[in-house]
Amino acid sequence: MSDGKSYFFVGIGGSGMMPLAMILAGRGARVAGSDRTLDRGALPAKFADLAAKGVTLFPQDGSGVTSAEQIVVASAAVEASVADIVAAERVGAARMSRAELLARLFNQSALPIGVAGTSGKSTVTGMIGWILHACGRAPTVMNGAVMKNFASADAPFASALVGGGDAFVSEVDESDGSIALYTPKVAVLNNISLDHKSLEELRALFGAFAGKAKTTVLNIGDAETAALAATLDPAMLATFAVEQNADLSARNLRPEPFAIGFDLVTDGVTQTVRLSVPGQHNVSNALAALAAVRAAGVSLGEAIGAIEGFTGLKRRFELVGEAHGVSVIDDFGHNPDKISATLATLHAFPGRLLVLFQPHGYGPLKVMRHELTAMFRGALGPDDVLVLPDPVYQGGTVAREVTSADIVAEIGPQAHHIADRAAAAAWIAAQAQSGDRIVVMGARDDTLSQLAADILPQIAARIG
């Protein structure tokens, strides 16, 4: 991919596009791009980081697409009417989807490690990448989130790592069906549950993905994934589970507010592990990562030493700060499993939860409607408060068949609909008392982190 070709990314600031652009730029390709967020003047630090890595930025007005020699990369969500796509058609530039380009890079690598599943993909990808890096394997890592271990003043948006080793570690996406493009040597499957597609579609997609690998790492603590495991050749499987028998099993979990310890049982041997990230879901993520790197040739002892130093991802149960006894946490939770895991982690310790959840689109809200409302009714504590602004909307034609107001009405009196996001955040801040934990949740919107940060001074001004 460092063959002198020129790539132009439409929406280069997106969580799936930016790391891919970074990898290409790091391998010597010519990379340029545009983004609506850049045109609005939002998130300037992100685009400054891309420019510092040699990426040329243009307004999203077609001015950056000028040659048939360019390869124009866009996600499936980009409309044909966007000026850069119109320009690509006009000059005869080749088109690729983000997934097609990533799959080509992935499949061409000597050791492609693909991480799939409805929840936990980014964290497991980050864990595998950190273990391989710490053990001297120099991996290339493609992630959808900033990996704190690799972030620095020179790399504040470290959602990608470019290494010279054999391993190419990437999360792979089932939401658009593009998981079918990837051919892993090590496949990881965390879980199977509703998010963007029906369970029937997910079973077929994940089953085909798992069946391609030399080694498939499966969470048999998840009923759907266990059912899939029963259809595969046992000789190709490495299984894991929390508090039940598997090739790698976690027992005797010892939770802390922002960490967790457990006993790792494998091959009849018990070893003590303490993660620097909290929650039972991260124990499961760690088991997946440990199984994957073992399949890649890393000893378990080395892997345990490395994973204990994994510090997490941005927007994954990230403590933004505290003001007058009120903690603010920024979290990527956006489907029932992810949200439930975060709430369960918080409920292990005292304090009321004030939750702001911004749905990540009208389409997903329709798919998840009943599971989402049932989850909130069961997962919220008696004193907890939930507020939903309107879903993310980033342009185009979209059917608004199910709204945040519909979800709130089905959850009950603990839930509130405040359409404007800033007003919802201000309302949450106004409710806060010492000992509360405020959680800002949602996906597909990088400005949610700034929203979470903006809540702190509102609390300080009111309580102070």
GROMACS .gro file of N, CA, C and O in nm, residues 131-237:
model
  428
  131ILE      N    1  -0.039  -0.578   2.406
  131ILE     CA    2   0.039  -0.697   2.444
  131ILE      C    3   0.147  -0.724   2.339
  131ILE      O    4   0.265  -0.744   2.372
  132LEU      N    5   0.108  -0.726   2.212
  132LEU     CA    6   0.205  -0.755   2.106
  132LEU      C    7   0.315  -0.649   2.102
  132LEU      O    8   0.433  -0.681   2.084
  133HIS      N    9   0.277  -0.523   2.120
  133HIS     CA   10   0.377  -0.415   2.122
  133HIS      C   11   0.471  -0.431   2.241
  133HIS      O   12   0.594  -0.423   2.226
  134ALA      N   13   0.414  -0.454   2.360
  134ALA     CA   14   0.496  -0.466   2.481
  134ALA      C   15   0.588  -0.587   2.475
  134ALA      O   16   0.695  -0.588   2.539
  135CYS      N   17   0.548  -0.688   2.399
  135CYS     CA   18   0.630  -0.810   2.385
  135CYS      C   19   0.723  -0.804   2.265
  135CYS      O   20   0.779  -0.907   2.223
  136GLY      N   21   0.737  -0.687   2.204
  136GLY     CA   22   0.835  -0.666   2.098
  136GLY      C   23   0.794  -0.716   1.961
  136GLY      O   24   0.881  -0.734   1.874
  137ARG      N   25   0.663  -0.734   1.939
  137ARG     CA   26   0.618  -0.790   1.811
  137ARG      C   27   0.587  -0.683   1.705
  137ARG      O   28   0.555  -0.718   1.591
  138ALA      N   29   0.594  -0.556   1.740
  138ALA     CA   30   0.578  -0.444   1.645
  138ALA      C   31   0.455  -0.459   1.556
  138ALA      O   32   0.465  -0.458   1.433
  139PRO      N   33   0.335  -0.469   1.614
  139PRO     CA   34   0.215  -0.487   1.533
  139PRO      C   35   0.170  -0.358   1.465
  139PRO      O   36   0.206  -0.247   1.508
  140THR      N   37   0.092  -0.374   1.361
  140THR     CA   38   0.010  -0.264   1.310
  140THR      C   39  -0.129  -0.283   1.368
  140THR      O   40  -0.181  -0.395   1.368
  141VAL      N   41  -0.188  -0.174   1.418
  141VAL     CA   42  -0.317  -0.184   1.486
  141VAL      C   43  -0.413  -0.080   1.428
  141VAL      O   44  -0.378   0.037   1.416
  142MET      N   45  -0.529  -0.127   1.392
  142MET     CA   46  -0.637  -0.041   1.340
  142MET      C   47  -0.752  -0.047   1.440
  142MET      O   48  -0.814  -0.151   1.461
  143ASN      N   49  -0.780   0.066   1.506
  143ASN     CA   50  -0.882   0.068   1.609
  143ASN      C   51  -0.983   0.178   1.581
  143ASN      O   52  -0.954   0.273   1.508
  144GLY      N   53  -1.100   0.167   1.642
  144GLY     CA   54  -1.202   0.269   1.628
  144GLY      C   55  -1.201   0.368   1.741
  144GLY      O   56  -1.288   0.455   1.750
  145ALA      N   57  -1.103   0.356   1.833
  145ALA     CA   58  -1.095   0.443   1.949
  145ALA      C   59  -0.949   0.474   1.978
  145ALA      O   60  -0.859   0.399   1.939
  146VAL      N   61  -0.926   0.583   2.048
  146VAL     CA   62  -0.790   0.622   2.087
  146VAL      C   63  -0.741   0.529   2.197
  146VAL      O   64  -0.807   0.510   2.299
  147MET      N   65  -0.624   0.468   2.176
  147MET     CA   66  -0.564   0.377   2.271
  147MET      C   67  -0.472   0.455   2.364
  147MET      O   68  -0.370   0.508   2.321
  148LYS      N   69  -0.509   0.464   2.491
  148LYS     CA   70  -0.436   0.550   2.585
  148LYS      C   71  -0.289   0.512   2.597
  148LYS      O   72  -0.203   0.599   2.614
  149ASN      N   73  -0.257   0.383   2.587
  149ASN     CA   74  -0.118   0.341   2.599
  149ASN      C   75  -0.030   0.401   2.490
  149ASN      O   76   0.091   0.418   2.511
  150PHE      N   77  -0.087   0.430   2.376
  150PHE     CA   78  -0.009   0.482   2.264
  150PHE      C   79  -0.025   0.632   2.246
  150PHE      O   80   0.040   0.691   2.160
  151ALA      N   81  -0.113   0.693   2.324
  151ALA     CA   82  -0.137   0.837   2.311
  151ALA      C   83  -0.026   0.915   2.381
  151ALA      O   84   0.026   0.874   2.485
  152SER      N   85   0.013   1.027   2.321
  152SER     CA   86   0.117   1.113   2.376
  152SER      C   87   0.095   1.254   2.322
  152SER      O   88   0.004   1.277   2.243
  153ALA      N   89   0.178   1.346   2.363
  153ALA     CA   90   0.168   1.482   2.312
  153ALA      C   91   0.185   1.485   2.160
  153ALA      O   92   0.123   1.565   2.090
  154ASP      N   93   0.268   1.394   2.109
  154ASP     CA   94   0.292   1.388   1.964
  154ASP      C   95   0.187   1.304   1.891
  154ASP      O   96   0.177   1.311   1.769
  155ALA      N   97   0.112   1.223   1.965
  155ALA     CA   98   0.009   1.137   1.905
  155ALA      C   99  -0.115   1.137   1.994
  155ALA      O  100  -0.148   1.035   2.056
  156PRO      N  101  -0.186   1.250   1.999
  156PRO     CA  102  -0.302   1.258   2.089
  156PRO      C  103  -0.421   1.175   2.044
  156PRO      O  104  -0.509   1.143   2.124
  157PHE      N  105  -0.424   1.138   1.916
  157PHE     CA  106  -0.538   1.062   1.862
  157PHE      C  107  -0.489   0.927   1.812
  157PHE      O  108  -0.506   0.890   1.695
  158ALA      N  109  -0.430   0.850   1.904
  158ALA     CA  110  -0.363   0.725   1.868
  158ALA      C  111  -0.462   0.612   1.854
  158ALA      O  112  -0.466   0.518   1.934
  159SER      N  113  -0.544   0.617   1.749
  159SER     CA  114  -0.635   0.507   1.719
  159SER      C  115  -0.573   0.409   1.620
  159SER      O  116  -0.638   0.312   1.581
  160ALA      N  117  -0.450   0.437   1.580
  160ALA     CA  118  -0.376   0.348   1.490
  160ALA      C  119  -0.232   0.338   1.537
  160ALA      O  120  -0.180   0.428   1.601
  161LEU      N  121  -0.171   0.226   1.505
  161LEU     CA  122  -0.029   0.205   1.531
  161LEU      C  123   0.029   0.141   1.406
  161LEU      O  124  -0.030   0.047   1.352
  162VAL      N  125   0.142   0.192   1.361
  162VAL     CA  126   0.208   0.137   1.242
  162VAL      C  127   0.336   0.070   1.287
  162VAL      O  128   0.428   0.135   1.337
  163GLY      N  129   0.342  -0.062   1.269
  163GLY     CA  130   0.460  -0.138   1.309
  163GLY      C  131   0.512  -0.221   1.193
  163GLY      O  132   0.443  -0.245   1.095
  164GLY      N  133   0.635  -0.268   1.209
  164GLY     CA  134   0.699  -0.345   1.103
  164GLY      C  135   0.688  -0.495   1.119
  164GLY      O  136   0.746  -0.570   1.039
  165GLY      N  137   0.613  -0.542   1.221
  165GLY     CA  138   0.601  -0.684   1.244
  165GLY      C  139   0.496  -0.751   1.156
  165GLY      O  140   0.433  -0.687   1.071
  166ASP      N  141   0.476  -0.880   1.179
  166ASP     CA  142   0.384  -0.957   1.096
  166ASP      C  143   0.237  -0.928   1.125
  166ASP      O  144   0.152  -0.939   1.036
  167ALA      N  145   0.206  -0.892   1.249
  167ALA     CA  146   0.066  -0.885   1.292
  167ALA      C  147  -0.003  -0.757   1.246
  167ALA      O  148   0.051  -0.647   1.259
  168PHE      N  149  -0.122  -0.774   1.193
  168PHE     CA  150  -0.213  -0.663   1.163
  168PHE      C  151  -0.340  -0.691   1.244
  168PHE      O  152  -0.414  -0.784   1.214
  169VAL      N  153  -0.362  -0.610   1.346
  169VAL     CA  154  -0.474  -0.629   1.438
  169VAL      C  155  -0.582  -0.527   1.406
  169VAL      O  156  -0.554  -0.407   1.403
  170SER      N  157  -0.703  -0.573   1.382
  170SER     CA  158  -0.811  -0.480   1.348
  170SER      C  159  -0.944  -0.529   1.401
  170SER      O  160  -0.972  -0.649   1.399
  171GLU      N  161  -1.025  -0.435   1.448
  171GLU     CA  162  -1.165  -0.469   1.470
  171GLU      C  163  -1.234  -0.474   1.335
  171GLU      O  164  -1.198  -0.401   1.242
  172VAL      N  165  -1.331  -0.563   1.320
  172VAL     CA  166  -1.403  -0.577   1.195
  172VAL      C  167  -1.552  -0.560   1.223
  172VAL      O  168  -1.602  -0.600   1.328
  173ASP      N  169  -1.620  -0.497   1.129
  173ASP     CA  170  -1.755  -0.446   1.153
  173ASP      C  171  -1.860  -0.535   1.088
  173ASP      O  172  -1.851  -0.567   0.969
  174GLU      N  173  -1.959  -0.573   1.169
  174GLU     CA  174  -2.070  -0.652   1.116
  174GLU      C  175  -2.188  -0.565   1.074
  174GLU      O  176  -2.278  -0.610   1.004
  175SER      N  177  -2.189  -0.436   1.116
  175SER     CA  178  -2.309  -0.354   1.100
  175SER      C  179  -2.347  -0.334   0.954
  175SER      O  180  -2.464  -0.322   0.920
  176ASP      N  181  -2.246  -0.327   0.864
  176ASP     CA  182  -2.273  -0.308   0.721
  176ASP      C  183  -2.247  -0.435   0.641
  176ASP      O  184  -2.247  -0.432   0.517
  177GLY      N  185  -2.222  -0.546   0.711
  177GLY     CA  186  -2.194  -0.671   0.642
  177GLY      C  187  -2.052  -0.687   0.592
  177GLY      O  188  -2.017  -0.791   0.536
  178SER      N  189  -1.968  -0.584   0.612
  178SER     CA  190  -1.833  -0.588   0.555
  178SER      C  191  -1.741  -0.688   0.624
  178SER      O  192  -1.632  -0.716   0.573
  179ILE      N  193  -1.783  -0.745   0.735
  179ILE     CA  194  -1.705  -0.850   0.800
  179ILE      C  195  -1.676  -0.965   0.703
  179ILE      O  196  -1.575  -1.034   0.715
  180ALA      N  197  -1.761  -0.980   0.603
  180ALA     CA  198  -1.742  -1.088   0.505
  180ALA      C  199  -1.618  -1.069   0.419
  180ALA      O  200  -1.571  -1.164   0.355
  181LEU      N  201  -1.560  -0.948   0.417
  181LEU     CA  202  -1.444  -0.920   0.333
  181LEU      C  203  -1.313  -0.969   0.394
  181LEU      O  204  -1.212  -0.977   0.324
  182TYR      N  205  -1.313  -1.000   0.523
  182TYR     CA  206  -1.188  -1.024   0.595
  182TYR      C  207  -1.158  -1.174   0.605
  182TYR      O  208  -1.247  -1.254   0.628
  183THR      N  209  -1.028  -1.207   0.591
  183THR     CA  210  -0.982  -1.345   0.604
  183THR      C  211  -0.877  -1.351   0.714
  183THR      O  212  -0.758  -1.334   0.689
  184PRO      N  213  -0.918  -1.373   0.838
  184PRO     CA  214  -0.823  -1.372   0.950
  184PRO      C  215  -0.750  -1.504   0.965
  184PRO      O  216  -0.802  -1.610   0.929
  185LYS      N  217  -0.629  -1.499   1.020
  185LYS     CA  218  -0.564  -1.621   1.068
  185LYS      C  219  -0.603  -1.649   1.212
  185LYS      O  220  -0.617  -1.763   1.252
  186VAL      N  221  -0.620  -1.540   1.289
  186VAL     CA  222  -0.675  -1.551   1.424
  186VAL      C  223  -0.803  -1.466   1.426
  186VAL      O  224  -0.799  -1.346   1.399
  187ALA      N  225  -0.916  -1.530   1.454
  187ALA     CA  226  -1.045  -1.461   1.462
  187ALA      C  227  -1.091  -1.459   1.607
  187ALA      O  228  -1.084  -1.561   1.676
  188VAL      N  229  -1.135  -1.345   1.654
  188VAL     CA  230  -1.187  -1.331   1.789
  188VAL      C  231  -1.335  -1.295   1.781
  188VAL      O  232  -1.372  -1.203   1.707
  189LEU      N  233  -1.417  -1.366   1.856
  189LEU     CA  234  -1.560  -1.334   1.860
  189LEU      C  235  -1.603  -1.322   2.006
  189LEU      O  236  -1.606  -1.419   2.080
  190ASN      N  237  -1.633  -1.197   2.045
  190ASN     CA  238  -1.665  -1.167   2.184
  190ASN      C  239  -1.805  -1.211   2.223
  190ASN      O  240  -1.827  -1.268   2.328
  191ASN      N  241  -1.903  -1.179   2.139
  191ASN     CA  242  -2.044  -1.199   2.174
  191ASN      C  243  -2.129  -1.171   2.051
  191ASN      O  244  -2.083  -1.111   1.954
  192ILE      N  245  -2.254  -1.215   2.058
  192ILE     CA  246  -2.349  -1.191   1.949
  192ILE      C  247  -2.478  -1.141   2.011
  192ILE      O  248  -2.544  -1.214   2.085
  193SER      N  249  -2.515  -1.017   1.982
  193SER     CA  250  -2.642  -0.963   2.032
  193SER      C  251  -2.689  -0.852   1.939
  193SER      O  252  -2.615  -0.807   1.851
  194LEU      N  253  -2.811  -0.808   1.959
  194LEU     CA  254  -2.871  -0.708   1.871
  194LEU      C  255  -2.796  -0.575   1.876
  194LEU      O  256  -2.758  -0.528   1.982
  195ASP      N  257  -2.777  -0.516   1.759
  195ASP     CA  258  -2.727  -0.379   1.749
  195ASP      C  259  -2.782  -0.319   1.620
  195ASP      O  260  -2.876  -0.245   1.621
  196HIS      N  261  -2.723  -0.359   1.506
  196HIS     CA  262  -2.766  -0.304   1.378
  196HIS      C  263  -2.846  -0.402   1.293
  196HIS      O  264  -2.921  -0.362   1.205
  197LYS      N  265  -2.828  -0.532   1.316
  197LYS     CA  266  -2.891  -0.633   1.232
  197LYS      C  267  -2.968  -0.735   1.317
  197LYS      O  268  -2.951  -0.742   1.438
  198SER      N  269  -3.050  -0.813   1.250
  198SER     CA  270  -3.124  -0.918   1.320
  198SER      C  271  -3.027  -1.027   1.365
  198SER      O  272  -2.917  -1.043   1.309
  199LEU      N  273  -3.070  -1.106   1.463
  199LEU     CA  274  -2.984  -1.216   1.510
  199LEU      C  275  -2.957  -1.318   1.401
  199LEU      O  276  -2.848  -1.376   1.394
  200GLU      N  277  -3.054  -1.342   1.313
  200GLU     CA  278  -3.034  -1.438   1.205
  200GLU      C  279  -2.920  -1.393   1.113
  200GLU      O  280  -2.833  -1.474   1.075
  201GLU      N  281  -2.920  -1.265   1.078
  201GLU     CA  282  -2.813  -1.211   0.994
  201GLU      C  283  -2.679  -1.218   1.066
  201GLU      O  284  -2.576  -1.254   1.007
  202LEU      N  285  -2.679  -1.183   1.195
  202LEU     CA  286  -2.555  -1.182   1.271
  202LEU      C  287  -2.496  -1.322   1.282
  202LEU      O  288  -2.375  -1.342   1.269
  203ARG      N  289  -2.581  -1.421   1.306
  203ARG     CA  290  -2.531  -1.559   1.317
  203ARG      C  291  -2.461  -1.601   1.188
  203ARG      O  292  -2.355  -1.666   1.192
  204ALA      N  293  -2.518  -1.567   1.076
  204ALA     CA  294  -2.459  -1.604   0.948
  204ALA      C  295  -2.326  -1.532   0.926
  204ALA      O  296  -2.226  -1.594   0.885
  205LEU      N  297  -2.322  -1.401   0.953
  205LEU     CA  298  -2.200  -1.323   0.931
  205LEU      C  299  -2.088  -1.368   1.023
  205LEU      O  300  -1.975  -1.392   0.979
  206PHE      N  301  -2.117  -1.382   1.152
  206PHE     CA  302  -2.013  -1.421   1.247
  206PHE      C  303  -1.969  -1.565   1.224
  206PHE      O  304  -1.850  -1.597   1.239
  207GLY      N  305  -2.062  -1.651   1.187
  207GLY     CA  306  -2.026  -1.790   1.161
  207GLY      C  307  -1.931  -1.803   1.044
  207GLY      O  308  -1.833  -1.879   1.051
  208ALA      N  309  -1.957  -1.729   0.937
  208ALA     CA  310  -1.870  -1.733   0.820
  208ALA      C  311  -1.731  -1.678   0.854
  208ALA      O  312  -1.628  -1.732   0.812
  209PHE      N  313  -1.727  -1.570   0.932
  209PHE     CA  314  -1.600  -1.509   0.973
  209PHE      C  315  -1.519  -1.607   1.057
  209PHE      O  316  -1.401  -1.630   1.033
  210ALA      N  317  -1.583  -1.667   1.156
  210ALA     CA  318  -1.514  -1.759   1.246
  210ALA      C  319  -1.460  -1.881   1.172
  210ALA      O  320  -1.352  -1.932   1.204
  211GLY      N  321  -1.534  -1.925   1.072
  211GLY     CA  322  -1.494  -2.047   1.001
  211GLY      C  323  -1.374  -2.032   0.911
  211GLY      O  324  -1.318  -2.132   0.865
  212LYS      N  325  -1.330  -1.908   0.884
  212LYS     CA  326  -1.217  -1.886   0.793
  212LYS      C  327  -1.081  -1.900   0.861
  212LYS      O  328  -0.980  -1.918   0.795
  213ALA      N  329  -1.079  -1.885   0.993
  213ALA     CA  330  -0.953  -1.868   1.064
  213ALA      C  331  -0.882  -2.001   1.092
  213ALA      O  332  -0.943  -2.107   1.099
  214LYS      N  333  -0.750  -1.991   1.115
  214LYS     CA  334  -0.673  -2.105   1.163
  214LYS      C  335  -0.707  -2.130   1.310
  214LYS      O  336  -0.720  -2.245   1.354
  215THR      N  337  -0.721  -2.020   1.387
  215THR     CA  338  -0.763  -2.029   1.527
  215THR      C  339  -0.875  -1.930   1.550
  215THR      O  340  -0.862  -1.812   1.513
  216THR      N  341  -0.984  -1.977   1.609
  216THR     CA  342  -1.097  -1.890   1.641
  216THR      C  343  -1.113  -1.884   1.792
  216THR      O  344  -1.128  -1.987   1.858
  217VAL      N  345  -1.109  -1.763   1.846
  217VAL     CA  346  -1.122  -1.738   1.989
  217VAL      C  347  -1.267  -1.702   2.017
  217VAL      O  348  -1.320  -1.606   1.962
  218LEU      N  349  -1.334  -1.780   2.103
  218LEU     CA  350  -1.479  -1.765   2.122
  218LEU      C  351  -1.516  -1.754   2.269
  218LEU      O  352  -1.466  -1.829   2.354
  219ASN      N  353  -1.607  -1.664   2.298
  219ASN     CA  354  -1.660  -1.645   2.433
  219ASN      C  355  -1.776  -1.742   2.455
  219ASN      O  356  -1.890  -1.713   2.419
  220ILE      N  357  -1.748  -1.856   2.516
  220ILE     CA  358  -1.856  -1.953   2.537
  220ILE      C  359  -1.941  -1.919   2.660
  220ILE      O  360  -2.036  -1.990   2.690
  221GLY      N  361  -1.907  -1.809   2.726
  221GLY     CA  362  -1.996  -1.758   2.830
  221GLY      C  363  -2.115  -1.684   2.773
  221GLY      O  364  -2.211  -1.654   2.846
  222ASP      N  365  -2.111  -1.654   2.645
  222ASP     CA  366  -2.222  -1.591   2.573
  222ASP      C  367  -2.299  -1.701   2.500
  222ASP      O  368  -2.241  -1.778   2.423
  223ALA      N  369  -2.430  -1.707   2.524
  223ALA     CA  370  -2.509  -1.821   2.474
  223ALA      C  371  -2.504  -1.831   2.322
  223ALA      O  372  -2.488  -1.941   2.266
  224GLU      N  373  -2.518  -1.719   2.252
  224GLU     CA  374  -2.517  -1.722   2.106
  224GLU      C  375  -2.381  -1.767   2.053
  224GLU      O  376  -2.372  -1.844   1.957
  225THR      N  377  -2.273  -1.718   2.115
  225THR     CA  378  -2.139  -1.754   2.070
  225THR      C  379  -2.109  -1.900   2.103
  225THR      O  380  -2.043  -1.971   2.025
  226ALA      N  381  -2.158  -1.947   2.217
  226ALA     CA  382  -2.141  -2.089   2.253
  226ALA      C  383  -2.211  -2.179   2.152
  226ALA      O  384  -2.159  -2.285   2.114
  227ALA      N  385  -2.329  -2.137   2.107
  227ALA     CA  386  -2.402  -2.215   2.006
  227ALA      C  387  -2.323  -2.221   1.876
  227ALA      O  388  -2.319  -2.326   1.810
  228LEU      N  389  -2.259  -2.110   1.839
  228LEU     CA  390  -2.176  -2.109   1.719
  228LEU      C  391  -2.055  -2.200   1.737
  228LEU      O  392  -2.018  -2.275   1.646
  229ALA      N  393  -1.994  -2.198   1.857
  229ALA     CA  394  -1.877  -2.282   1.883
  229ALA      C  395  -1.909  -2.430   1.861
  229ALA      O  396  -1.824  -2.506   1.813
  230ALA      N  397  -2.031  -2.470   1.895
  230ALA     CA  398  -2.070  -2.610   1.881
  230ALA      C  399  -2.074  -2.656   1.736
  230ALA      O  400  -2.074  -2.776   1.708
  231THR      N  401  -2.077  -2.560   1.639
  231THR     CA  402  -2.083  -2.595   1.497
  231THR      C  403  -1.945  -2.599   1.432
  231THR      O  404  -1.934  -2.634   1.315
  232LEU      N  405  -1.840  -2.562   1.505
  232LEU     CA  406  -1.706  -2.550   1.448
  232LEU      C  407  -1.616  -2.665   1.492
  232LEU      O  408  -1.642  -2.733   1.592
  233ASP      N  409  -1.508  -2.686   1.420
  233ASP     CA  410  -1.410  -2.790   1.451
  233ASP      C  411  -1.343  -2.756   1.584
  233ASP      O  412  -1.276  -2.652   1.594
  234PRO      N  413  -1.355  -2.840   1.685
  234PRO     CA  414  -1.294  -2.810   1.816
  234PRO      C  415  -1.144  -2.787   1.809
  234PRO      O  416  -1.088  -2.714   1.891
  235ALA      N  417  -1.078  -2.846   1.712
  235ALA     CA  418  -0.932  -2.834   1.701
  235ALA      C  419  -0.889  -2.692   1.667
  235ALA      O  420  -0.773  -2.655   1.691
  236MET      N  421  -0.981  -2.612   1.610
  236MET     CA  422  -0.945  -2.475   1.572
  236MET      C  423  -0.987  -2.373   1.676
  236MET      O  424  -0.965  -2.252   1.658
  237LEU      N  425  -1.047  -2.417   1.788
  237LEU     CA  426  -1.106  -2.324   1.884
  237LEU      C  427  -1.015  -2.299   2.004
  237LEU      O  428  -0.945  -2.388   2.051
   0.00000   0.00000   0.00000
